[in-house]
GROMACS .gro file of C-alpha atoms in nm:
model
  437
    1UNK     CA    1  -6.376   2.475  -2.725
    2UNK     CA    2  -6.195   2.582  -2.401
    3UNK     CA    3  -5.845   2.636  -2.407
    4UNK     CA    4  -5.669   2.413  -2.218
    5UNK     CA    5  -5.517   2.537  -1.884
    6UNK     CA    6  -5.098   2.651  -1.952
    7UNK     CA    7  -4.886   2.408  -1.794
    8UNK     CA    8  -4.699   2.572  -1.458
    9UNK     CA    9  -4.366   2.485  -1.517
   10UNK     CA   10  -4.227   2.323  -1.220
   11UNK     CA   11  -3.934   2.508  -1.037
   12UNK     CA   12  -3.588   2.360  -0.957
   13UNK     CA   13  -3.572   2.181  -0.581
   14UNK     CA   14  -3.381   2.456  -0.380
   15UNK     CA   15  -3.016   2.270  -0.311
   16UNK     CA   16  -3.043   2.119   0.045
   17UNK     CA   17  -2.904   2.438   0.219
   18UNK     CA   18  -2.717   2.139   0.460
   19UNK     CA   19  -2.469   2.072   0.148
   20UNK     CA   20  -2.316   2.378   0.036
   21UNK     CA   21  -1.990   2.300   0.196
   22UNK     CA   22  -1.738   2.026   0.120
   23UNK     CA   23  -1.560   1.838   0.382
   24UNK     CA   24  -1.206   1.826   0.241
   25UNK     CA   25  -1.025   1.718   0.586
   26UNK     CA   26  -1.143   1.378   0.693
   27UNK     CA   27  -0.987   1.089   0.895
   28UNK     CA   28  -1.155   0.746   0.879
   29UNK     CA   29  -1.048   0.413   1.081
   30UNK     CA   30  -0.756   0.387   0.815
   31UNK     CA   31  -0.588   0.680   1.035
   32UNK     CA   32  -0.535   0.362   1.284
   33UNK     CA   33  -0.645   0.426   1.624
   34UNK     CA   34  -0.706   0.783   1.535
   35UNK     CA   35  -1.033   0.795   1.312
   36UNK     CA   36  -1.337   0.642   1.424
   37UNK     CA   37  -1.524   0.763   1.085
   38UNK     CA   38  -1.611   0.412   0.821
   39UNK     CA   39  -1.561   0.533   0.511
   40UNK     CA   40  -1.901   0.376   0.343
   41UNK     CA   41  -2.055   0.581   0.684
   42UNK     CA   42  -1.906   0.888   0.595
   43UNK     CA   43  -1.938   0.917   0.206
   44UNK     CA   44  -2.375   0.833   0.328
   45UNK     CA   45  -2.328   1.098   0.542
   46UNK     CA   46  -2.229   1.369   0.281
   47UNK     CA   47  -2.469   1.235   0.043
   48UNK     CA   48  -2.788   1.266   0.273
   49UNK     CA   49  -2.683   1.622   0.267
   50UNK     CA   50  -2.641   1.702  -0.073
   51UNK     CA   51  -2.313   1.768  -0.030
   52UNK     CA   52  -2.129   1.765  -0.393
   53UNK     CA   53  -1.785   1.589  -0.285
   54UNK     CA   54  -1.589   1.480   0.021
   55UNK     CA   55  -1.253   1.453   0.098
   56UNK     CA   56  -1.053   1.163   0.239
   57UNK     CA   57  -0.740   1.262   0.456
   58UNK     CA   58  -0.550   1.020   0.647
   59UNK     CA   59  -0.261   1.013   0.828
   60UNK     CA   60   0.009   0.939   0.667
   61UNK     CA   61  -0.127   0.679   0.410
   62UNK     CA   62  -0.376   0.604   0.144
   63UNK     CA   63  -0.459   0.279   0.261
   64UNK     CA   64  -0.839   0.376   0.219
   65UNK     CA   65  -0.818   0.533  -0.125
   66UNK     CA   66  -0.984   0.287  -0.305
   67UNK     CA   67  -1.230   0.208  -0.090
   68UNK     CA   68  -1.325   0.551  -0.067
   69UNK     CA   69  -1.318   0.588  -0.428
   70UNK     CA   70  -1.561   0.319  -0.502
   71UNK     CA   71  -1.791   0.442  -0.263
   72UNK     CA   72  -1.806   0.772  -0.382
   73UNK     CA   73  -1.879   0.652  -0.717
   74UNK     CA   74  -2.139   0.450  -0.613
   75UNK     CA   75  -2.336   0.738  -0.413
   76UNK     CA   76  -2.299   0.993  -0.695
   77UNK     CA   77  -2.029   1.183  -0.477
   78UNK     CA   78  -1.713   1.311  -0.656
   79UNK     CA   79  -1.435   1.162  -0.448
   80UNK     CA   80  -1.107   1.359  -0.310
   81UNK     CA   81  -0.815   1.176  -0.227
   82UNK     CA   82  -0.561   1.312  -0.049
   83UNK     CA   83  -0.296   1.258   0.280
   84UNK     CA   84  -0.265   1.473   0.566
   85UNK     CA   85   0.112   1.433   0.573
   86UNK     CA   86   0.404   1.435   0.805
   87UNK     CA   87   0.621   1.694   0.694
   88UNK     CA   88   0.977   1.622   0.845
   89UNK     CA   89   1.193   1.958   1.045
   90UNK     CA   90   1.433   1.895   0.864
   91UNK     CA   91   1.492   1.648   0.568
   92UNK     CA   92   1.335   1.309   0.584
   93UNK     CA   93   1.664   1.186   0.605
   94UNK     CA   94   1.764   1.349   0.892
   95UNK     CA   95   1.684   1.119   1.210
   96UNK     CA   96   1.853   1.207   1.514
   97UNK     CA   97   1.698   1.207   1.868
   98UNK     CA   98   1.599   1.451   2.029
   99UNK     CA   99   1.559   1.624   1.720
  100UNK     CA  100   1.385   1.506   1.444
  101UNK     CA  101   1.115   1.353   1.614
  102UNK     CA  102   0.947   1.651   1.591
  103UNK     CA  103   0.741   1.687   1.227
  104UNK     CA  104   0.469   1.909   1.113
  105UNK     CA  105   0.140   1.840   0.926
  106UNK     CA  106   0.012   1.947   0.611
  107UNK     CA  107  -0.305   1.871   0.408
  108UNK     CA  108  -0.250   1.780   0.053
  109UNK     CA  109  -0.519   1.702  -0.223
  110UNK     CA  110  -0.516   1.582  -0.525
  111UNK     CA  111  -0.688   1.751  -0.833
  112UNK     CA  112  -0.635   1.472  -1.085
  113UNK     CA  113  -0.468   1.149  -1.199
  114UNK     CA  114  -0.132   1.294  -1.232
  115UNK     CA  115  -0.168   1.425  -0.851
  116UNK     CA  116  -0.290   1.105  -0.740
  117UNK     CA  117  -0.002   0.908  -0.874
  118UNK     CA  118   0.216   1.187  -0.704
  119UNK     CA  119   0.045   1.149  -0.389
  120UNK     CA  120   0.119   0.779  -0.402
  121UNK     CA  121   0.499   0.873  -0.449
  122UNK     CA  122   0.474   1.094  -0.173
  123UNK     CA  123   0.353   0.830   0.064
  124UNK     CA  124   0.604   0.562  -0.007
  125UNK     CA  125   0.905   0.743  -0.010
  126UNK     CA  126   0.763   0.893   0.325
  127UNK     CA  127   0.764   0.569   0.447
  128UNK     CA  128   1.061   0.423   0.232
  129UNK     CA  129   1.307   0.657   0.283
  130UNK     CA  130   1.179   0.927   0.582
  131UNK     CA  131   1.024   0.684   0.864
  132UNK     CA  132   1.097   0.802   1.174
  133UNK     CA  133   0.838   0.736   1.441
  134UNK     CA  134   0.586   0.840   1.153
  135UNK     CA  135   0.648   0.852   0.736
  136UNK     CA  136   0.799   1.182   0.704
  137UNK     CA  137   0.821   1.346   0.339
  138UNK     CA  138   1.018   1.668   0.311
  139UNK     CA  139   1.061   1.995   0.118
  140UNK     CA  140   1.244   1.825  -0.172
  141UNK     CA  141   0.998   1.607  -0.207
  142UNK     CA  142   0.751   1.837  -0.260
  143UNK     CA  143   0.895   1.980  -0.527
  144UNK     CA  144   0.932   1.684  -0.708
  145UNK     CA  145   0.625   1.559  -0.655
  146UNK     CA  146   0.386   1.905  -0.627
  147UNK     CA  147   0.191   1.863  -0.943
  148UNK     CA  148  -0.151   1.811  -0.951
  149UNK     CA  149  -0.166   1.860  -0.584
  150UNK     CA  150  -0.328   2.145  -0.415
  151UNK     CA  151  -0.202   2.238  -0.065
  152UNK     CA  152  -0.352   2.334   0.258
  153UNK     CA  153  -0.137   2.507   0.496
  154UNK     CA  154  -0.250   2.233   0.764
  155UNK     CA  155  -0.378   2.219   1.139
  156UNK     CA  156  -0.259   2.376   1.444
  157UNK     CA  157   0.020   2.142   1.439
  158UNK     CA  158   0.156   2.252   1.092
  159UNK     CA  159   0.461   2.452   1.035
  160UNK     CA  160   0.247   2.748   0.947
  161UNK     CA  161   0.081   2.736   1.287
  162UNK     CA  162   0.378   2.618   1.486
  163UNK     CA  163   0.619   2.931   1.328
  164UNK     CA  164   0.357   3.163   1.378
  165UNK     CA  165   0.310   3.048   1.775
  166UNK     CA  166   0.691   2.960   1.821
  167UNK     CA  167   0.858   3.240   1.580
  168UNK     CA  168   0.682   3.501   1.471
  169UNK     CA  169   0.467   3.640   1.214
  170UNK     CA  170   0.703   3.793   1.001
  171UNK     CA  171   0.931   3.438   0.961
  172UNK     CA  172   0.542   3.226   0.953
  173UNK     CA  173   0.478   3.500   0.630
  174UNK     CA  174   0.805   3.299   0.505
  175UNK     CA  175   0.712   2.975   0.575
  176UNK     CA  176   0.377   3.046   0.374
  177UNK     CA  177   0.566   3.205   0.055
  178UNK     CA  178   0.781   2.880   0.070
  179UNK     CA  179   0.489   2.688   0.013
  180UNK     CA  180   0.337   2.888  -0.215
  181UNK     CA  181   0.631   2.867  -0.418
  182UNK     CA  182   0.655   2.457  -0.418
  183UNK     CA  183   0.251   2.405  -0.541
  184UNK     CA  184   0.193   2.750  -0.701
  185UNK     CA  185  -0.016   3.070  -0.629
  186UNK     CA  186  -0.340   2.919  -0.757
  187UNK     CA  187  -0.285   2.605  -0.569
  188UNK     CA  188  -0.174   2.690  -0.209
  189UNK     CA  189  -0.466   2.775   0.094
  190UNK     CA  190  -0.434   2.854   0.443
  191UNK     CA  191  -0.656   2.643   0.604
  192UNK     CA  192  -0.860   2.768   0.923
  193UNK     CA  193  -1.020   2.546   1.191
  194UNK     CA  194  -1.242   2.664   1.501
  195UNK     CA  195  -1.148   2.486   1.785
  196UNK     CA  196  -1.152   2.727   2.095
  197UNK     CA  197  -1.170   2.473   2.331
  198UNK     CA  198  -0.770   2.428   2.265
  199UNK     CA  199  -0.535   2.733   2.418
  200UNK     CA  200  -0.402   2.944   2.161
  201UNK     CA  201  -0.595   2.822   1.911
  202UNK     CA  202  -0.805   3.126   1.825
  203UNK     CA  203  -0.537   3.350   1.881
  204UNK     CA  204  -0.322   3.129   1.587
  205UNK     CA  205  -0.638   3.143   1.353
  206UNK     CA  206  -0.642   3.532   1.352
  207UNK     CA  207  -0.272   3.557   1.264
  208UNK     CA  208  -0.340   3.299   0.990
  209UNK     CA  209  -0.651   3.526   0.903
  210UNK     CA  210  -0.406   3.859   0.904
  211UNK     CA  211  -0.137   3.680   0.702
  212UNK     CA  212  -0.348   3.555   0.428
  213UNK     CA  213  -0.524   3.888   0.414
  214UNK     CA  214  -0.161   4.064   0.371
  215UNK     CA  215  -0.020   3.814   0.115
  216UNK     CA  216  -0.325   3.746  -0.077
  217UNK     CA  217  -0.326   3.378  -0.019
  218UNK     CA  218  -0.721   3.216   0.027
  219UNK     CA  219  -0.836   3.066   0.311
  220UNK     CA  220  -1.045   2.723   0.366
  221UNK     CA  221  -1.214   2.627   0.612
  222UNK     CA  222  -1.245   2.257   0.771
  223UNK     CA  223  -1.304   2.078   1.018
  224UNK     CA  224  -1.037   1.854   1.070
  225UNK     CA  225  -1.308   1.575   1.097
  226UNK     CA  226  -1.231   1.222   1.320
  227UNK     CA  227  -1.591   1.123   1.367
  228UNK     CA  228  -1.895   1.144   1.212
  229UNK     CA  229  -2.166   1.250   1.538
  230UNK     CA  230  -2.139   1.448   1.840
  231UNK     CA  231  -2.272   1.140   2.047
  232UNK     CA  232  -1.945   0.934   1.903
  233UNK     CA  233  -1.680   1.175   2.081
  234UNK     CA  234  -1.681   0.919   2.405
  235UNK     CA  235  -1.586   0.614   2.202
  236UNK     CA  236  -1.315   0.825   1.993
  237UNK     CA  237  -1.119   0.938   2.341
  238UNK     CA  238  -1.162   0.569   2.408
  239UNK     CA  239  -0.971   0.487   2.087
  240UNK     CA  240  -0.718   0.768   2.175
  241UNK     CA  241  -0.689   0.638   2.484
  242UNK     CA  242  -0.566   0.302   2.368
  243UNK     CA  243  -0.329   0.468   2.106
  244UNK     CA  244  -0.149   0.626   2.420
  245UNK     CA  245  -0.194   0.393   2.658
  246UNK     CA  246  -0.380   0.684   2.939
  247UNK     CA  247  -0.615   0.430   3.020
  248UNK     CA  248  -0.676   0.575   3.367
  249UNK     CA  249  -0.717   0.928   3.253
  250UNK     CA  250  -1.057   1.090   3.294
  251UNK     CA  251  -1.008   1.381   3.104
  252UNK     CA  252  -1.144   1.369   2.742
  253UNK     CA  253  -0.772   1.272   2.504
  254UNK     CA  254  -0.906   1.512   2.264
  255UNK     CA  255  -0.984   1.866   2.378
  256UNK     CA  256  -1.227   1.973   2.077
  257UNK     CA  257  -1.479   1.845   1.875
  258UNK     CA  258  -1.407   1.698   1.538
  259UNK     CA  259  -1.732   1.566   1.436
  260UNK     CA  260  -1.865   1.604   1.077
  261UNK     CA  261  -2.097   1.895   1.053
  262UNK     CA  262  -2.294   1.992   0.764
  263UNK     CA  263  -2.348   2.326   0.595
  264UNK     CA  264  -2.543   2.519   0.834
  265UNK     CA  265  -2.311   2.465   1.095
  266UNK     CA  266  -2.020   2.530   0.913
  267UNK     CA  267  -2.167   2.897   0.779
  268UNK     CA  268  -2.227   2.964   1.111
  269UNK     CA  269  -1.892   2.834   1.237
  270UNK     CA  270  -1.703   3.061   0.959
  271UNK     CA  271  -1.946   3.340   0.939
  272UNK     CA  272  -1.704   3.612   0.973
  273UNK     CA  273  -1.486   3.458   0.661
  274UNK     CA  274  -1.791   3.307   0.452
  275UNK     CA  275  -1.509   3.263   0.204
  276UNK     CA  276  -1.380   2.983   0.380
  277UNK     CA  277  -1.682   2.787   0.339
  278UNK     CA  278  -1.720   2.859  -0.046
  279UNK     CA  279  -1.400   2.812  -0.127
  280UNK     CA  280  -1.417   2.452  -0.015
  281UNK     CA  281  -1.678   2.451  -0.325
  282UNK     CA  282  -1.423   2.565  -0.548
  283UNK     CA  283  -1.152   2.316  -0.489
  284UNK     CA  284  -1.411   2.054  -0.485
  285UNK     CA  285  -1.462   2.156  -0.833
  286UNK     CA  286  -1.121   2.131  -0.950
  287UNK     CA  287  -1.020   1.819  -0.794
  288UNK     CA  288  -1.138   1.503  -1.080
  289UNK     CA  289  -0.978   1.168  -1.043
  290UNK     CA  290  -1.055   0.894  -1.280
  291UNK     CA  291  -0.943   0.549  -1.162
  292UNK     CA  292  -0.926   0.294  -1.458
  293UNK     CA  293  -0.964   0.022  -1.189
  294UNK     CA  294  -1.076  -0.329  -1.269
  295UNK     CA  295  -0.801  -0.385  -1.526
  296UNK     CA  296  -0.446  -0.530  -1.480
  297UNK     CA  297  -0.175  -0.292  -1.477
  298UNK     CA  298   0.126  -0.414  -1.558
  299UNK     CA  299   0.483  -0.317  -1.639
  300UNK     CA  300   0.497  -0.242  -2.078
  301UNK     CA  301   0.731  -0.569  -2.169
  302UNK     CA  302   0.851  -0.581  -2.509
  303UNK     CA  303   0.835  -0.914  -2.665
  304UNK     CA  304   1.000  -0.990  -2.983
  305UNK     CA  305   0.906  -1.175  -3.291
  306UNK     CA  306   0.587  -0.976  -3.300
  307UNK     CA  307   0.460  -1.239  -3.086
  308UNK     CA  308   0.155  -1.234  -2.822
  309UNK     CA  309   0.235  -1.246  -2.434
  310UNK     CA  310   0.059  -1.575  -2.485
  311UNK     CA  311   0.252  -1.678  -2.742
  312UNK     CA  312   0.611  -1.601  -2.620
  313UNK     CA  313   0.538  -1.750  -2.269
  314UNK     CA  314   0.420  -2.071  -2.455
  315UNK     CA  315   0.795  -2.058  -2.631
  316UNK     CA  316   0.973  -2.037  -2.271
  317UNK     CA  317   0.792  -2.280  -2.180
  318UNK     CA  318   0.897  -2.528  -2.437
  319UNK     CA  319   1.248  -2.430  -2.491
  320UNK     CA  320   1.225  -2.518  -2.023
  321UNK     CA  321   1.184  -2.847  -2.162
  322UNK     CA  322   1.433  -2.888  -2.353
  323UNK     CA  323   1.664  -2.690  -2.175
  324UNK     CA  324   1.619  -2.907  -1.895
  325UNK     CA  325   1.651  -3.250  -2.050
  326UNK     CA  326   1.305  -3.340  -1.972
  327UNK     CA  327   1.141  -3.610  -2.190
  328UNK     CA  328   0.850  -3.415  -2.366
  329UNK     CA  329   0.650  -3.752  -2.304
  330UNK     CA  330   0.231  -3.707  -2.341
  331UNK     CA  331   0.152  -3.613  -1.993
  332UNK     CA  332   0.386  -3.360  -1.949
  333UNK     CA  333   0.259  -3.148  -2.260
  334UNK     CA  334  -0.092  -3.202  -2.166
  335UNK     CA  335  -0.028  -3.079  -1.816
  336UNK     CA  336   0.183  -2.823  -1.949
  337UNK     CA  337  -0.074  -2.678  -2.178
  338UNK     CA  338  -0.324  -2.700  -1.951
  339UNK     CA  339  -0.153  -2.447  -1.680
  340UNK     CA  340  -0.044  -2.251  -1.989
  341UNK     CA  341  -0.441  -2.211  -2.105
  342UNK     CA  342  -0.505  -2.090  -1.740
  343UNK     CA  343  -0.266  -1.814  -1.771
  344UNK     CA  344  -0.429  -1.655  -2.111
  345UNK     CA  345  -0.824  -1.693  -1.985
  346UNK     CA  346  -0.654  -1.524  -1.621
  347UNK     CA  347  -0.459  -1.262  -1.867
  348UNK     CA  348  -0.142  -1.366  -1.673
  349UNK     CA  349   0.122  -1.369  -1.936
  350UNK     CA  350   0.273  -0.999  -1.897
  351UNK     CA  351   0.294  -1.082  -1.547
  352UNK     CA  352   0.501  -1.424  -1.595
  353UNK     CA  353   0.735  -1.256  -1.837
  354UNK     CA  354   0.815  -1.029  -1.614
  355UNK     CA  355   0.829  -1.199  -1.337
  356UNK     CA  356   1.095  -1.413  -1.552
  357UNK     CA  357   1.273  -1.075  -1.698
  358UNK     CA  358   1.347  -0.959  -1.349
  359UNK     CA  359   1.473  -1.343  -1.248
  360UNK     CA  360   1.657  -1.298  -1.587
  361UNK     CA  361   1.762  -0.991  -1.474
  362UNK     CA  362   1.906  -1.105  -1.172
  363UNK     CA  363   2.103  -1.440  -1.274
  364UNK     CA  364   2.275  -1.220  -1.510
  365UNK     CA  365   2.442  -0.961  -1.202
  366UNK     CA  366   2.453  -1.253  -0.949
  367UNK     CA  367   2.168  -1.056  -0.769
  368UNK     CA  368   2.017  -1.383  -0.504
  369UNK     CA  369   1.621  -1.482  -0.543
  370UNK     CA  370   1.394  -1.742  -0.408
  371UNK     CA  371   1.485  -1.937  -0.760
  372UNK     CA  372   1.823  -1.976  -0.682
  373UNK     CA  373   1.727  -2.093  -0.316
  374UNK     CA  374   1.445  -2.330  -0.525
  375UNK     CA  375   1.726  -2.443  -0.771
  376UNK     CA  376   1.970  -2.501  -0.530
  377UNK     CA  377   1.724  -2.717  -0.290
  378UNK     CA  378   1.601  -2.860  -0.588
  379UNK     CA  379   1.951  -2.960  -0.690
  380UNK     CA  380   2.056  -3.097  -0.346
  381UNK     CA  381   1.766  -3.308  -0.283
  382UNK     CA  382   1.842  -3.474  -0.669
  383UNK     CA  383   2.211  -3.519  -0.497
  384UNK     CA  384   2.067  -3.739  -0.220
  385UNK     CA  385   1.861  -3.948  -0.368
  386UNK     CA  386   2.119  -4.041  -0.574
  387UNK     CA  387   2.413  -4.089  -0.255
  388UNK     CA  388   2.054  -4.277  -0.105
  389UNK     CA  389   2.015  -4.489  -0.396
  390UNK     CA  390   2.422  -4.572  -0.394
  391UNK     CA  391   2.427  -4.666   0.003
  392UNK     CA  392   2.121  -4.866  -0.051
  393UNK     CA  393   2.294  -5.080  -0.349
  394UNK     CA  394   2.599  -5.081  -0.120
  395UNK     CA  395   2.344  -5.232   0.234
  396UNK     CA  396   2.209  -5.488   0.021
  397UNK     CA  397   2.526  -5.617  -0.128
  398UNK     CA  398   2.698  -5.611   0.227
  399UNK     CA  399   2.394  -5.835   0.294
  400UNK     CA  400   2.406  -6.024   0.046
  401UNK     CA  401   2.736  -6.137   0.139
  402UNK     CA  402   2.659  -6.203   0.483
  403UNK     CA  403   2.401  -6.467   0.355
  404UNK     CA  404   2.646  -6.596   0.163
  405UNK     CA  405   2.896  -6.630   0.423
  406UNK     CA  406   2.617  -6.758   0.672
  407UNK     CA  407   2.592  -7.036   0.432
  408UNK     CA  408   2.915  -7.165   0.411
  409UNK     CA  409   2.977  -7.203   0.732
  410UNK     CA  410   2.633  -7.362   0.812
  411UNK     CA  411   2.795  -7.643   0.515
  412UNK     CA  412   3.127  -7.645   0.665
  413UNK     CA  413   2.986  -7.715   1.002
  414UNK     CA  414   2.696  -7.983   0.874
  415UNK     CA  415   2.747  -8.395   0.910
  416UNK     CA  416   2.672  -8.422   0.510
  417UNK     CA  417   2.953  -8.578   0.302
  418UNK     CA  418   3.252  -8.340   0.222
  419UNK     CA  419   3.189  -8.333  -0.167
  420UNK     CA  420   2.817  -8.199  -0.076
  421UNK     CA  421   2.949  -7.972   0.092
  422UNK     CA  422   3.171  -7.807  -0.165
  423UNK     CA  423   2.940  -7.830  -0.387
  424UNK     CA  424   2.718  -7.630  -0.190
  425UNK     CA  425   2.995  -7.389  -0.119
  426UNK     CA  426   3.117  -7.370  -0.527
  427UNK     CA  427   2.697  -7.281  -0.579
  428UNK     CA  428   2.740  -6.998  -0.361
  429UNK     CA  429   3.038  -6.869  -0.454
  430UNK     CA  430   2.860  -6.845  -0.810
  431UNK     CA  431   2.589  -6.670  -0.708
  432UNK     CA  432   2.749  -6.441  -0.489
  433UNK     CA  433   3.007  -6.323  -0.860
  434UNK     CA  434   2.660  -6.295  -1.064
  435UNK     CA  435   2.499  -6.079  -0.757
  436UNK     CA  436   2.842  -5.861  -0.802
  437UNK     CA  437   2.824  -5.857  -1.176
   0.00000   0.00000   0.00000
């Protein structure tokens, strides 16, 4: 018998030479009249070219996180969330004209769950505590919140940039160090763009070049990404062009192009720092977020008795009732029960209890809610019903009277005998003591 033919084994596909770069600066339409990118759109877009991750950057918020998120888990994509933030000149406190409306930008990623929750710090207290035409966090914050974040030095609009083309290089060298300091050696990147269609642009990416060289720091590169095609760079200066309002101006609102390129075109853009491009491979790599999402999440209440949420609502509840004097007649338990049954197949009873804890809370340091305002409307409408009720017994005694007095003097005034008459008027009299009694 022949021997059978040896199996070929088949070779590994080549990896699409289009995704061996990660996009890890990207705005979408949640970077409001700024991006023109969808985020569904843009995750497609990486996937299609075997690109291992993408990176979602907004301006100033996170207001697409999710979103993002989801998608990326859907498409097989690992997902990295991060801000391009408004770094304030001096602290986010700080908000005097003329001076502090400057701010610088800064790219910041997160590498895991503890970065993401930091990032989500970052963002409200930027808004909370450091709005000032934009949400502006600061250096302190930073160093609060730095961990599990990794850091890229930021456009040509970041301090970085704006030291090196406003200062010098020895003082930008500085600013770097600083930075470097806040996230951590292993976690801090100067981040190169090429946009030579803007002045001074190339000239600033060589001095970041030299200074990263000289202090050891890596470089990434990106591409600072607003829209996903060449062909969409018309309707993005139209949406810049309704964020300032230059209706009337011909020339393009945005001088270069920030479209999202793939691989090939992004070795060819960096090919005299190839590191740039797989570097952006590397912190792909390290950046893995896990969102537990479907789930409530709420505040850890203790509740005594070693009761169930459930439970202890169901004992509020009750002790309502009697607290408030109502009559626990059939209908009210049943209706009472009922909304109580809703809550556990919802899961709503940590929520409730702490909803009531913080009302609790508040009644006890004369701190004013909506309750009170309920209470007291409550309260006040009880009040007039009652003064209603009062005036109304009042009108139809005053009537009453009236009647009575009507007819008396339609007896007095009659041709019947005079002992008819009283009688009439005695009758009347009587009924008018029994109405009073």
């Amino acid at each position: 018998m022949a021997d059978a033919p040896a199996k070929t084994e088949e070779k590994p596909a080549a990896p699409d030479p289009r995704g061996q770069f990660v996009h890890l600066h990207n705005h979408s339409h949640y970077s409001l009249l700024d991006g023109l990118s969808k985020v569904d759109e843009m995750v497609k877009l990486a996937k299609s070219w075997g690109m291992p991750a993408v990176g979602l950057t907004d301006h100033g918020n996170m207001y697409g996180a999710i979103e993002f998120y989801k998608e990326c888990k859907k498409a097989g994509v690992n997902p990295i969330i991060g801000v391009e933030a408004y770094i304030a000149n001096r602290k986010r406190t700080d908000k005097e004209p003329g001076i502090d409306k400057e701010r610088y930008h800064l790219t910041l990623l997160a590498t895991n769950l503890q970065g993401y929750k930091n990032l989500i710090q970052l963002v409200t207290k930027a808004n909370l505590e450091g709005y000032y035409y934009k949400p502006r966090m600061d250096k302190d914050l930073l160093r609060e919140y730095h961990e599990g974040i990794i850091c890229l030095s930021g456009c040509f609009g970041g301090e970085l940039s704006r030291t090196l083309q406003r200062v010098g290089f020895e003082e930008a060298k500085a600013v770097a160090l600083e930075y470097q300091e806040i996230f951590g050696k292993e976690n801090y990147f100067i981040e190169v763009m090429r946009k030579p269609e803007i002045a001074g642009h190339t000239e600033n990416e060589n001095a970041l070049i030299k200074l990263a060289r000289e202090l050891h720091i890596p470089i990434v590169g990106t591409q600072d990404s607003h829209y996903l095609h060449h062909d969409d760079r018309k309707a993005h200066d139209t949406l810049l062009k309704i964020q300032t309002g230059n209706m009337e101006g011909k020339q393009m609102t945005f001088e270069c192009e920030a479209h999202f390129f793939d691989a090939i075109e992004a070795a060819e853009t960096f090919k005299d720092i190839p590191e740039a491009v797989t570097n952006t491979l590397k912190i792909a790599e390290r950046c893995n977020i896990e969102l537990d999402l479907g789930k409530w999440v709420f505040p850890d209440i203790v509740v005594e008795d070693g009761l169930s949420p459930d439970d202890e609502l169901r004992k509020i509840s009750y002790e309502g009732i009697e607290k408030r004097r109502m009559s626990p007649t059939n209908e009210l338990t049943k209706r009472l029960e009922y909304e109580l049954d809703v809550i556990k197949v919802k899961g709503y009873a940590k929520y409730f209890l702490v909803v009531a804890d913080l009302l609790r809370f508040a009644a006890e340091n004369n701190i004013y809610t909506n309750k009170q305002d309920f209470l007291e409307i409550y309260e006040r409408n009880v009040q007039l019903e009652k003064e209603i009720a009062e005036r109304t017994k009042e009108l139809d005694l005053a009537n009453q009277r009236m009647l009575t007095l009507q007819h008396i003097w339609e007896m007095m005034n009659s041709s019947k005998p005079l002992s008819s008459v009283l009688d009439s008027i005695v009758k009347s009299l009587k009924g008018e003591l029994g109405y009073l009694h």
